[in-house]
XYZ file of C-alpha atoms in Angstrom:
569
model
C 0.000 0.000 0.000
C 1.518 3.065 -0.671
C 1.643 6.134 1.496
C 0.099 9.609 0.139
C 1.035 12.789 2.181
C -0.840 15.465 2.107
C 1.701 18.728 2.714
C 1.162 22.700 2.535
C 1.412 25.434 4.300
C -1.151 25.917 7.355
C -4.825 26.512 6.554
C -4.355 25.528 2.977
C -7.387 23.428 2.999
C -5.086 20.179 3.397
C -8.179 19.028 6.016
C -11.092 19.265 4.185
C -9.169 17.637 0.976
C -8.004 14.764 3.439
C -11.887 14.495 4.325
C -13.505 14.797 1.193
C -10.941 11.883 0.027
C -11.087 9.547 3.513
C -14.864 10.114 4.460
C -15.371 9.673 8.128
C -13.136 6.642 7.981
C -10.175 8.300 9.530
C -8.397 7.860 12.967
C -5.871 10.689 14.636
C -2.539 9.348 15.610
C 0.398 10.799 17.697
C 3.820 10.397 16.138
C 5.783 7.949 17.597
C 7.918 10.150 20.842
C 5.593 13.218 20.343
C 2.241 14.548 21.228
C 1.814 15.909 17.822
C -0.703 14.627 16.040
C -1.720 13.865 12.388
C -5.027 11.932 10.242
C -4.367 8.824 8.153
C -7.238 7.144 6.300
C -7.529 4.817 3.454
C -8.607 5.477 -0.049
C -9.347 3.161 -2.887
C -8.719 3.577 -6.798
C -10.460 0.560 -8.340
C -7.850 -2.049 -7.143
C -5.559 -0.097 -5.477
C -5.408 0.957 -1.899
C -3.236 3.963 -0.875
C -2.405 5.067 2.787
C -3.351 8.957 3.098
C -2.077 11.113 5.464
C -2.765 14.924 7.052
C 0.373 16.169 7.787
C 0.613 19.111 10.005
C 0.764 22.311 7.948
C 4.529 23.766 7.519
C 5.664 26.806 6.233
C 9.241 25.053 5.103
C 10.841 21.762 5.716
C 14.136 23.823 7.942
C 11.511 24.794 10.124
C 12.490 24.162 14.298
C 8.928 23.734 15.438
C 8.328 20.086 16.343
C 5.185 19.877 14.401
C 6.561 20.666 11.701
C 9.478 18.690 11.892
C 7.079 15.942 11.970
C 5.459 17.146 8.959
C 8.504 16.375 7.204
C 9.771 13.333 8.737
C 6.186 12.139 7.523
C 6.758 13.648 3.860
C 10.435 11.754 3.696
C 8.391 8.424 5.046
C 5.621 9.003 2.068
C 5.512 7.249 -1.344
C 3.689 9.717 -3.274
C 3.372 14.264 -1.812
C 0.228 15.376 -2.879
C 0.906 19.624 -2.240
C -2.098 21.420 -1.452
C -1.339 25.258 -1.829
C -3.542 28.249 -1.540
C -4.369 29.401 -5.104
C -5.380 33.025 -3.816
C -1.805 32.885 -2.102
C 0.787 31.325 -4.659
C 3.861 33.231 -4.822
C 4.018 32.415 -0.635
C 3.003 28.780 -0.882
C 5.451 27.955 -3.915
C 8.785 28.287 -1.297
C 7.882 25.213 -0.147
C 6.445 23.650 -3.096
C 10.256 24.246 -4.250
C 11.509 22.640 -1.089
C 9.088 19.686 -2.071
C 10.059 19.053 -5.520
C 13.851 18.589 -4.409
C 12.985 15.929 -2.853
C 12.860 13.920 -5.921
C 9.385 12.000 -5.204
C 6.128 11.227 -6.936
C 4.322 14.709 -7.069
C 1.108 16.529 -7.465
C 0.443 19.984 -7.107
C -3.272 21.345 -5.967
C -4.252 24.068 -6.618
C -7.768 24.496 -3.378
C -9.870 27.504 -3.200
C -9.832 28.050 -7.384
C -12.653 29.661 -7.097
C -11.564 32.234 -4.684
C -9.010 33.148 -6.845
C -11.358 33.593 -9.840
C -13.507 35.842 -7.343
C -10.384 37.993 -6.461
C -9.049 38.264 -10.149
C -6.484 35.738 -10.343
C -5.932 33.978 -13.524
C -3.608 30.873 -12.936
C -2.225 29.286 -16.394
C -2.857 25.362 -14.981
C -1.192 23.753 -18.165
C 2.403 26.245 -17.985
C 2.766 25.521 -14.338
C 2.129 22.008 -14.851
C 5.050 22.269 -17.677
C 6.842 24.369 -15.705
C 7.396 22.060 -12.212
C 6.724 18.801 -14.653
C 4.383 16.909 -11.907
C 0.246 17.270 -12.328
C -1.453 20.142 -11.399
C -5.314 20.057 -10.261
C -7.699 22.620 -9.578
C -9.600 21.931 -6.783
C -12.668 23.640 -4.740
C -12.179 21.669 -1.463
C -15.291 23.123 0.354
C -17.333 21.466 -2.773
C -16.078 18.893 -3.613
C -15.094 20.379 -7.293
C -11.758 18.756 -8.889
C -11.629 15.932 -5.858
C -12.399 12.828 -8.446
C -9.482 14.139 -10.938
C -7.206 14.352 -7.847
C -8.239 10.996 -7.288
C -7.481 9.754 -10.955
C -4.454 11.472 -10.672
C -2.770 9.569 -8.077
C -1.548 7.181 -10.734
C 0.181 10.079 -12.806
C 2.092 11.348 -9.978
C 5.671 12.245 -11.288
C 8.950 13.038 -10.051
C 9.441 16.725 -10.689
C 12.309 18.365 -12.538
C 15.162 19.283 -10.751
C 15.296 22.792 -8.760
C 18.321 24.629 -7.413
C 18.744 23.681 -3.830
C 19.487 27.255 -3.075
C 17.362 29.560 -0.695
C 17.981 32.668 -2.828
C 17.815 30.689 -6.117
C 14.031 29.173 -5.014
C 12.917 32.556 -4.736
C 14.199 33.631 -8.304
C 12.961 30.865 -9.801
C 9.102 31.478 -8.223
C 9.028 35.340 -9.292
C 9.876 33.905 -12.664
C 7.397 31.212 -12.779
C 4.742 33.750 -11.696
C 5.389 35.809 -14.417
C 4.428 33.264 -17.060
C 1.420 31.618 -15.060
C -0.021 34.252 -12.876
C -1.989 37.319 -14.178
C -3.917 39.680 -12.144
C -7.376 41.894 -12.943
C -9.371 44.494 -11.474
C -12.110 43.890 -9.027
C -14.482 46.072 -7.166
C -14.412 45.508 -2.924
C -16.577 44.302 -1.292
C -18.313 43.972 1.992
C -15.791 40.947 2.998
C -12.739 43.077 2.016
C -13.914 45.214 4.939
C -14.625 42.671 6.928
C -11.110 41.269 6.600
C -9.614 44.890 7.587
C -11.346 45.400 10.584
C -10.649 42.127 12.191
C -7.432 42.179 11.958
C -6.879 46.195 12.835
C -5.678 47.205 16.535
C -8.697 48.483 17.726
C -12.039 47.107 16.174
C -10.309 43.749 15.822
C -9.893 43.725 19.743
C -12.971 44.540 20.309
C -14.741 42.119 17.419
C -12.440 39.595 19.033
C -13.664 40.154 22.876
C -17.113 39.839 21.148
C -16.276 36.621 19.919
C -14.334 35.062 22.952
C -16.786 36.142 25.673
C -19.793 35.124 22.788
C -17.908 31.461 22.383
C -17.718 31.265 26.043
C -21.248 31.983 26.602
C -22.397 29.502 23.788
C -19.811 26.663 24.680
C -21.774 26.896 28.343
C -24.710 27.136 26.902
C -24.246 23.838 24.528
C -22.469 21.799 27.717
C -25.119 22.547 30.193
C -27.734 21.526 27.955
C -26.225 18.501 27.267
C -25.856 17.522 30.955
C -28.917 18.964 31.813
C -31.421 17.052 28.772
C -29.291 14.176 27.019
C -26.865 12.764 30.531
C -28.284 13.518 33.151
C -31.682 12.076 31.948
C -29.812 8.555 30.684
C -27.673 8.536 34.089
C -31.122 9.543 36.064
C -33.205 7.128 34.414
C -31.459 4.327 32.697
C -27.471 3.995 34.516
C -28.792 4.203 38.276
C -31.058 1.223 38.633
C -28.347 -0.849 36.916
C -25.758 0.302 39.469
C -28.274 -0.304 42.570
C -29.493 -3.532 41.403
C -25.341 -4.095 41.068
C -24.922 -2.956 44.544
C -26.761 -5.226 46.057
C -25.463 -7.907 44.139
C -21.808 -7.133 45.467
C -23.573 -7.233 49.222
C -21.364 -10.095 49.811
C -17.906 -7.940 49.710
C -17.869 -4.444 51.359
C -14.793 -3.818 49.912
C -15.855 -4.640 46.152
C -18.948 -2.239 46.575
C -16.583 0.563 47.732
C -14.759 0.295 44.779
C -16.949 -0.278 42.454
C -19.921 1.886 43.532
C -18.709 4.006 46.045
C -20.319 5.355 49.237
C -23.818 6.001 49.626
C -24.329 9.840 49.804
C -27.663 10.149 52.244
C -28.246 6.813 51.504
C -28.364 6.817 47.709
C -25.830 6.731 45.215
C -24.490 10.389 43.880
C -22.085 10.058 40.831
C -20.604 13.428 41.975
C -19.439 12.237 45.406
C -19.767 8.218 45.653
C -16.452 7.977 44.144
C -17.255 4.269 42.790
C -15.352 3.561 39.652
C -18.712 2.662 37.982
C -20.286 5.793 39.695
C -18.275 8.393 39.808
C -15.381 7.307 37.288
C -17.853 7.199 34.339
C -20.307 10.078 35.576
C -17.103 12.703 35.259
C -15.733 12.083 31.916
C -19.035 10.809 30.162
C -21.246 13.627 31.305
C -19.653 16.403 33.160
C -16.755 16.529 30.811
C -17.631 15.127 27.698
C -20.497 18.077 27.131
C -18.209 20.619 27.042
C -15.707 18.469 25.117
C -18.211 18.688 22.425
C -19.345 22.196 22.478
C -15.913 23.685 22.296
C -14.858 21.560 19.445
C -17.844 22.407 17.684
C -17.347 25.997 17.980
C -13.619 25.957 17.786
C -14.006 24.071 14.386
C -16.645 26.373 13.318
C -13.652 29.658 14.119
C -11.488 27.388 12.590
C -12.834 26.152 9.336
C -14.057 30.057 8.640
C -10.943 31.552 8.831
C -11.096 33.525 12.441
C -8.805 31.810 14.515
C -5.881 32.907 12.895
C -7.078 36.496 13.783
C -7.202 35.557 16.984
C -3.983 34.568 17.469
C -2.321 37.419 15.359
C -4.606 40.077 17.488
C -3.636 38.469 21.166
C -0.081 37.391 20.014
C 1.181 40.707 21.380
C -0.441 40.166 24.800
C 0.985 36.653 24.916
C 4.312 36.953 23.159
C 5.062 39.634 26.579
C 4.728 36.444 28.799
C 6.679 34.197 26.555
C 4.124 32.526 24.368
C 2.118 32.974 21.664
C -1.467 33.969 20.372
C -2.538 30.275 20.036
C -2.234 29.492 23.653
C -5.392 31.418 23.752
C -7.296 28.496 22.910
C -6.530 25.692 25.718
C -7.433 28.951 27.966
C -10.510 29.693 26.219
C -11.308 26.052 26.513
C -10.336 25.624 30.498
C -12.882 28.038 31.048
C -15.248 25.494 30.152
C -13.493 22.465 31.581
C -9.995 22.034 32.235
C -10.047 18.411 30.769
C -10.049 19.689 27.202
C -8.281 22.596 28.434
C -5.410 20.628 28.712
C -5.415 18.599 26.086
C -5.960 21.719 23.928
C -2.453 22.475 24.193
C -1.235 19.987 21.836
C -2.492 23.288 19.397
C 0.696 24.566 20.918
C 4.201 23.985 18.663
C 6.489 23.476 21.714
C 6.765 20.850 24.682
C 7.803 24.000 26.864
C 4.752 26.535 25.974
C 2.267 23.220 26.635
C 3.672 22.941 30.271
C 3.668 26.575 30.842
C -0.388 27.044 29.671
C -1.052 23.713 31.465
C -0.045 24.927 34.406
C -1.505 28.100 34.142
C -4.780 26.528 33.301
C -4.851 24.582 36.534
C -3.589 27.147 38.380
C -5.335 30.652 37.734
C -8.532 29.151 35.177
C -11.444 27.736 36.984
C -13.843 25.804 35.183
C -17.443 26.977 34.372
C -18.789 24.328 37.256
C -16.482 26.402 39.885
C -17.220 30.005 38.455
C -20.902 29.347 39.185
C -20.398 28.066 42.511
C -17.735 31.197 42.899
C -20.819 33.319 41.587
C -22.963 31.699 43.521
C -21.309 31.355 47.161
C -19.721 35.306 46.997
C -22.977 36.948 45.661
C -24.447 37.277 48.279
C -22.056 39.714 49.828
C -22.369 41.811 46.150
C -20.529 42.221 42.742
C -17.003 43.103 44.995
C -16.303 40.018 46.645
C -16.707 38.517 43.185
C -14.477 40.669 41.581
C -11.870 40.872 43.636
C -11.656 36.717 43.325
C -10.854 37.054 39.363
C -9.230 40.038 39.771
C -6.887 38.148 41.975
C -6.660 34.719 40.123
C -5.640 37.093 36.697
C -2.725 38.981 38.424
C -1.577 35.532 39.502
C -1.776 34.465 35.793
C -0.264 37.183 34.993
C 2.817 36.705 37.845
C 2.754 33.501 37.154
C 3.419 33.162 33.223
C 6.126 36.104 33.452
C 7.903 34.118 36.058
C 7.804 30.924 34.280
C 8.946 32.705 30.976
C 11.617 33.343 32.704
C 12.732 30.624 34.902
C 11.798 27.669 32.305
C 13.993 26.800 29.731
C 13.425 25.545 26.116
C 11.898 26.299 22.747
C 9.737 28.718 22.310
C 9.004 29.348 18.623
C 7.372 32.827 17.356
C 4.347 33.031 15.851
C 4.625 32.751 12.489
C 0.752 32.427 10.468
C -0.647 33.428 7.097
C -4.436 34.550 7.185
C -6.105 33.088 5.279
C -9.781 34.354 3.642
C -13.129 34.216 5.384
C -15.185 30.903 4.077
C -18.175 28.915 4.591
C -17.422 26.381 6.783
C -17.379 22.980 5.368
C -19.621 20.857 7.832
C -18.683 17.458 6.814
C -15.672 18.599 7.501
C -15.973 20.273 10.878
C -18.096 16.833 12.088
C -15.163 14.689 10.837
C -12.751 16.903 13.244
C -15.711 17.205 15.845
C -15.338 13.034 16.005
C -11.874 12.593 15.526
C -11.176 14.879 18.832
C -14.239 13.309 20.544
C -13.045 9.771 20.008
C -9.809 10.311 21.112
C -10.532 12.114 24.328
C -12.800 8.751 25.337
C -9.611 6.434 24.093
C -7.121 8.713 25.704
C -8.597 10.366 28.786
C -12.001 7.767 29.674
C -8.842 5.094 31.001
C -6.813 7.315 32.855
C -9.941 9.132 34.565
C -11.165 5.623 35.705
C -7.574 4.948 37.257
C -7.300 8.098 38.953
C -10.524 7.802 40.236
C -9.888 4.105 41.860
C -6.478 5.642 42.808
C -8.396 8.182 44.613
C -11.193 6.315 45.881
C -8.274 3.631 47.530
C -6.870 6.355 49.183
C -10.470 7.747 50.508
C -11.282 4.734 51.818
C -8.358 4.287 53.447
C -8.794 7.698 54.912
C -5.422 9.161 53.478
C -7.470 11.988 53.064
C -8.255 12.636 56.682
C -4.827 12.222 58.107
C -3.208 14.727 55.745
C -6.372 17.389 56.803
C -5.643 16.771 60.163
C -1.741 16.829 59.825
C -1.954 19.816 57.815
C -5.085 21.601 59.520
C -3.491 23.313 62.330
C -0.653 25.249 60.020
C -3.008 25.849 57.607
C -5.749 27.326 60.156
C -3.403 29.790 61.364
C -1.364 30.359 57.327
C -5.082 30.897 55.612
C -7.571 31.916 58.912
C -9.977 29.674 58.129
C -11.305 26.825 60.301
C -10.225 23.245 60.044
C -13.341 22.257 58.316
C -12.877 24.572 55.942
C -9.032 22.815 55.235
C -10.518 19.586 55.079
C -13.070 20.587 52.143
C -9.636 22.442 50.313
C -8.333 18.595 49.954
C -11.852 17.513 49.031
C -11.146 19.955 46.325
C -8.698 17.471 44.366
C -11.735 15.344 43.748
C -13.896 17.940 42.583
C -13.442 21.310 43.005
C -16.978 22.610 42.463
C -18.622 19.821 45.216
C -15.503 21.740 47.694
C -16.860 25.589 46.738
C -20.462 24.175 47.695
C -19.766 22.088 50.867
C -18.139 26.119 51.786
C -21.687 27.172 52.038
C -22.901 25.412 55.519
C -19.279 26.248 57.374
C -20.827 29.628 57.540
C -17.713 31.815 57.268
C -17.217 35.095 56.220
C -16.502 37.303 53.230
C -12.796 37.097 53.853
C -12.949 33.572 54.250
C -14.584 32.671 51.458
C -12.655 35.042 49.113
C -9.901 33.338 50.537
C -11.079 29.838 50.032
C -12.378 30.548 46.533
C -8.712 31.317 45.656
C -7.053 28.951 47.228
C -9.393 26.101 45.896
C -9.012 27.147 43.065
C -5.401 27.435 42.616
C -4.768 24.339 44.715
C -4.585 20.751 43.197
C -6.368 20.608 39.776
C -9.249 17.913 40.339
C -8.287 14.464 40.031
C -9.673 14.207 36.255
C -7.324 17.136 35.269
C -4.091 15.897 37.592
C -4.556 12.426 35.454
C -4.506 14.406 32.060
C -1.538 16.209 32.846
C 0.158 12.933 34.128
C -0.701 11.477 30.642
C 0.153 14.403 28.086
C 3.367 15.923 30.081
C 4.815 13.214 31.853
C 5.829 12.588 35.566
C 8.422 15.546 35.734
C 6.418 18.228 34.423
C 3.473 16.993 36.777
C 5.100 17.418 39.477
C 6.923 20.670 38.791
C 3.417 21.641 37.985
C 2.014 20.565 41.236
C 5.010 22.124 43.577
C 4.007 25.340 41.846
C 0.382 25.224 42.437
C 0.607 23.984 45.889
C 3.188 27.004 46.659
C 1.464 29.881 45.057
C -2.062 28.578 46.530
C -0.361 28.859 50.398
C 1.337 31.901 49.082
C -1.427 34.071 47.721
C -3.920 32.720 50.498
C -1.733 34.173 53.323
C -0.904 37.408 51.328
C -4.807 37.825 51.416
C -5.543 36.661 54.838
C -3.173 39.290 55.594
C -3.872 42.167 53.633
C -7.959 41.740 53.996
């Protein structure tokens, strides 16, 4: 079977060719060593099966990202390079067209969006470029489906290109002079769009457009979870789950210890998939419908900002912002998404180019973003007292973002690559496409994370049961009293916080302490441990090490802000 790699620069339209071609009979992959990531599917030409593969978009093949180093360690592994490049775009996406066609393989050349560039006045000579480079060159409308089918039949005339000068300057001579025999340009009048496209990307309106559209996606990825929980899982756990797991309960009457695990503790005498802590209970409950819901709404909205062109505008618009505390406008996403949940948050970094900038926004995710459960509760517990109280709490847990990413920018060594992106034009947004991605990500977060959540959760309930838990309260309460002024009941629900951090904010409620105490509780809960199903998830995409450099750092800035503020209010 031979191997077909799809290669281009980013945004090119390489995903919704690889999806119009595969179908939805793709799976995601990580690269053998890495946690970057790339499609393969099969496609068949009468008798003939061929192995295709997305790689991850790349500007050039000398590039020191590790994505894209992976993009060409896959092209060098591939029988046949099938380069998508942006037709509206050529002169950019010809450097590493060039860069392609020295390697000496099989070759075709697509030519996606070819209608956008009829729109915008481009006239591309197909038949001299296809002389010109000496490898097929097809016109396609990805979005459509237009020119897929002779892509398809052209797999068997892939060539090996004519040789180009392996010389930086040289490529560059060699593409203005290819323009000027296949490129031509014409007048066109603006429109609306061409507006559009300023004023997104300009200092000013495009700030504001893009607080619009974060605090809109926000508001809409809440919306779309809590629906879910509230009328598809909780309904099926409700009504269909919980009689199976009672009628199992009292078939494991015969071993305390195998109803513990299994099912957990009876909360008021019935079984709560919040707090049981059963592996059947509680270890399905979180990750099927607590964090799955919001799994799905931000990957439906993120592929929707995506797919249409915005994201990139995001990233170029907050890159400033970000590039101050040593990252880049992408890490904007994993935050956007740990707002929801910091499940997804945190495997949303893999968006990120650089082992380094994924530990960085993974631990400022657990440390300074609470999820959307814990904001209501936050909302909900300080409200009471008014809007200040309220305020103050994400006032505080910003600065310590803030603090926090300058110090590490500064104190954690590695790679951190700029931001280098081409914007591309505003599109419809293929939805065959945007489901394909919607499943993909969806069936690896219950492949990936489902496993480790269930371990974590037996880890945890073992040590519950035990009650680990209450010795290191008690051991700790007394320092902690005095450090944080807040009773020892209130310590005790901080360490309940690792198991869920929005049961912790609501078990606050009945201790009856006051404003300062909560404000100081809400902060410290929720800078402490990460919950259980986010501690696993960092375990599994950074590794021991970076766990626990992680954890020393929330654990210390949690004590350390909580006493600043018992001291100061």
């Amino acid at each position: 079977m031979k191997k077909v790699v799809l290669a281009g620069n980013p945004n090119v339209g390489k995903s919704v060719i690889f999806t119009q071609l595969s179908g939805v009979y793709a799976i995601s992959s990580n690269y053998p060593g890495t946690t970057v990531d790339f499609s393969k599917s099969t496609v068949r030409k009468n008798n003939t099966w061929f192995e295709l593969i997305d790689a991850p978009g790349t500007y050039a093949l000398s590039a020191e990202a590790e994505a894209e180093k992976i993009a060409e360690k896959l092209i060098e592994e591939g029988d046949i390079v099938v380069n998508v490049v942006d037709a509206t775009n050529l002169e950019r996406n010809l450097y590493l067209t060039f860069e392609l066609l020295e390697k000496k393989k099989p070759m075709i050349l697509v030519l996606n969006m070819w209608d956008e560039a009829k729109k915008r006045g481009i006239e591309i000579d197909r038949e001299a470029l296809e002389e010109a480079l000496g490898v097929p060159v097809i016109p396609v409308v990805a979005t459509t489906g237009e020119g897929i089918k002779d892509l398809v039949r052209a797999l068997d005339r892939a060539q090996v290109p004519k040789l180009i000068p392996q010389d930086h300057e040289k490529r560059w001579e060699e593409i203005g002079n290819l323009l000027k025999k296949v490129q031509r340009f014409s007048y066109r009048e603006p429109q609306w769009v061409d507006f559009l496209y300023r004023a997104t990307i300009s200092p000013v309106g495009g700030l504001l457009i893009g607080i619009g559209v974060l605090i809109g996606s926000f508001f809409l990825i809440r919306l779309i979870g809590e629906g879910i929980i509230n009328y598809v899982f909780d309904p099926l756990f409700d009504h269909f789950y919980l009689p199976l797991l009672e009628k199992l309960d009292q078939l494991l009457s015969f071993s305390p210890f195998l109803q513990s695990l299994l099912i957990g503790q009876r909360i008021e005498g019935v079984i709560d998939f919040e707090q049981s802590l059963g592996v059947l209970s509680t270890g399905i409950y979180i990750p099927i419908a607590v964090v799955l819901p919001y799994i799905l709404a931000f990957y439906l909205i993120l592929g929707f900002l995506e797919d249409i062109g915005y994201l990139p505008r995001l990233a170029v618009l907050l890159d400033g912002f970000f590039h101050k505390v040593g990252l880049h406008g992408y890490a904007i996403v994993p935050t956007l998404l740990g707002l929801g949940c910091n499940v997804p948050g945190i495997l949303g970094t893999r968006v990120l180019e650089s082992e380094v900038e994924r530990f960085i926004v993974a631990t400022l995710i657990s440390v300074a973003i609470p999820c959307a459960a814990q904001q209501a509760l936050i909302v909900g517990v300080l409200g009471d007292f008014g809007i200040g109280p309220v305020v103050l709490v994400y006032s505080v847990l910003f600065l310590v973002w803030v603090v926090t990413a300058l110090f590490l920018k500064f104190v954690v060594p590695g790679y951190r690559p700029a931001l280098i992106i081409e914007i591309p034009p505003y599109r419809l947004p293929y939805p065959r496409a945007v489901a394909s991605k919607l499943w993909m990500r969806v069936r690896e977060f219950l492949k990936d994370a489902l496993p480790i959540v269930l371990l974590g959760v037996l880890g945890i309930n073992l040590l519950y049961t035990t009650n680990v838990f209450s010795h290191l309260a008690e051991t700790f309460s007394p320092f902690l009293s005095r450090w944080l002024g807040l009773p020892g009941e209130a310590i005790f629900v901080l360490f309940l916080g690792f198991l869920r951090k929005d049961l912790a904010m609501g078990l606050l409620i009945p201790l009856g302490l006051s404003p300062k105490q909560l404000i100081i509780s809400s902060v410290v809960l929720a800078m402490f441990f990460p919950c259980v199903a986010t501690f696993v998830i960092i375990l599994r995409e950074l590794g021991w090490k970076r766990l626990l450099q992680s954890t020393v750092i929330m654990v210390s800035l949690s004590l350390l802000v909580g006493g600043l503020l018992n001291v100061v209010l």
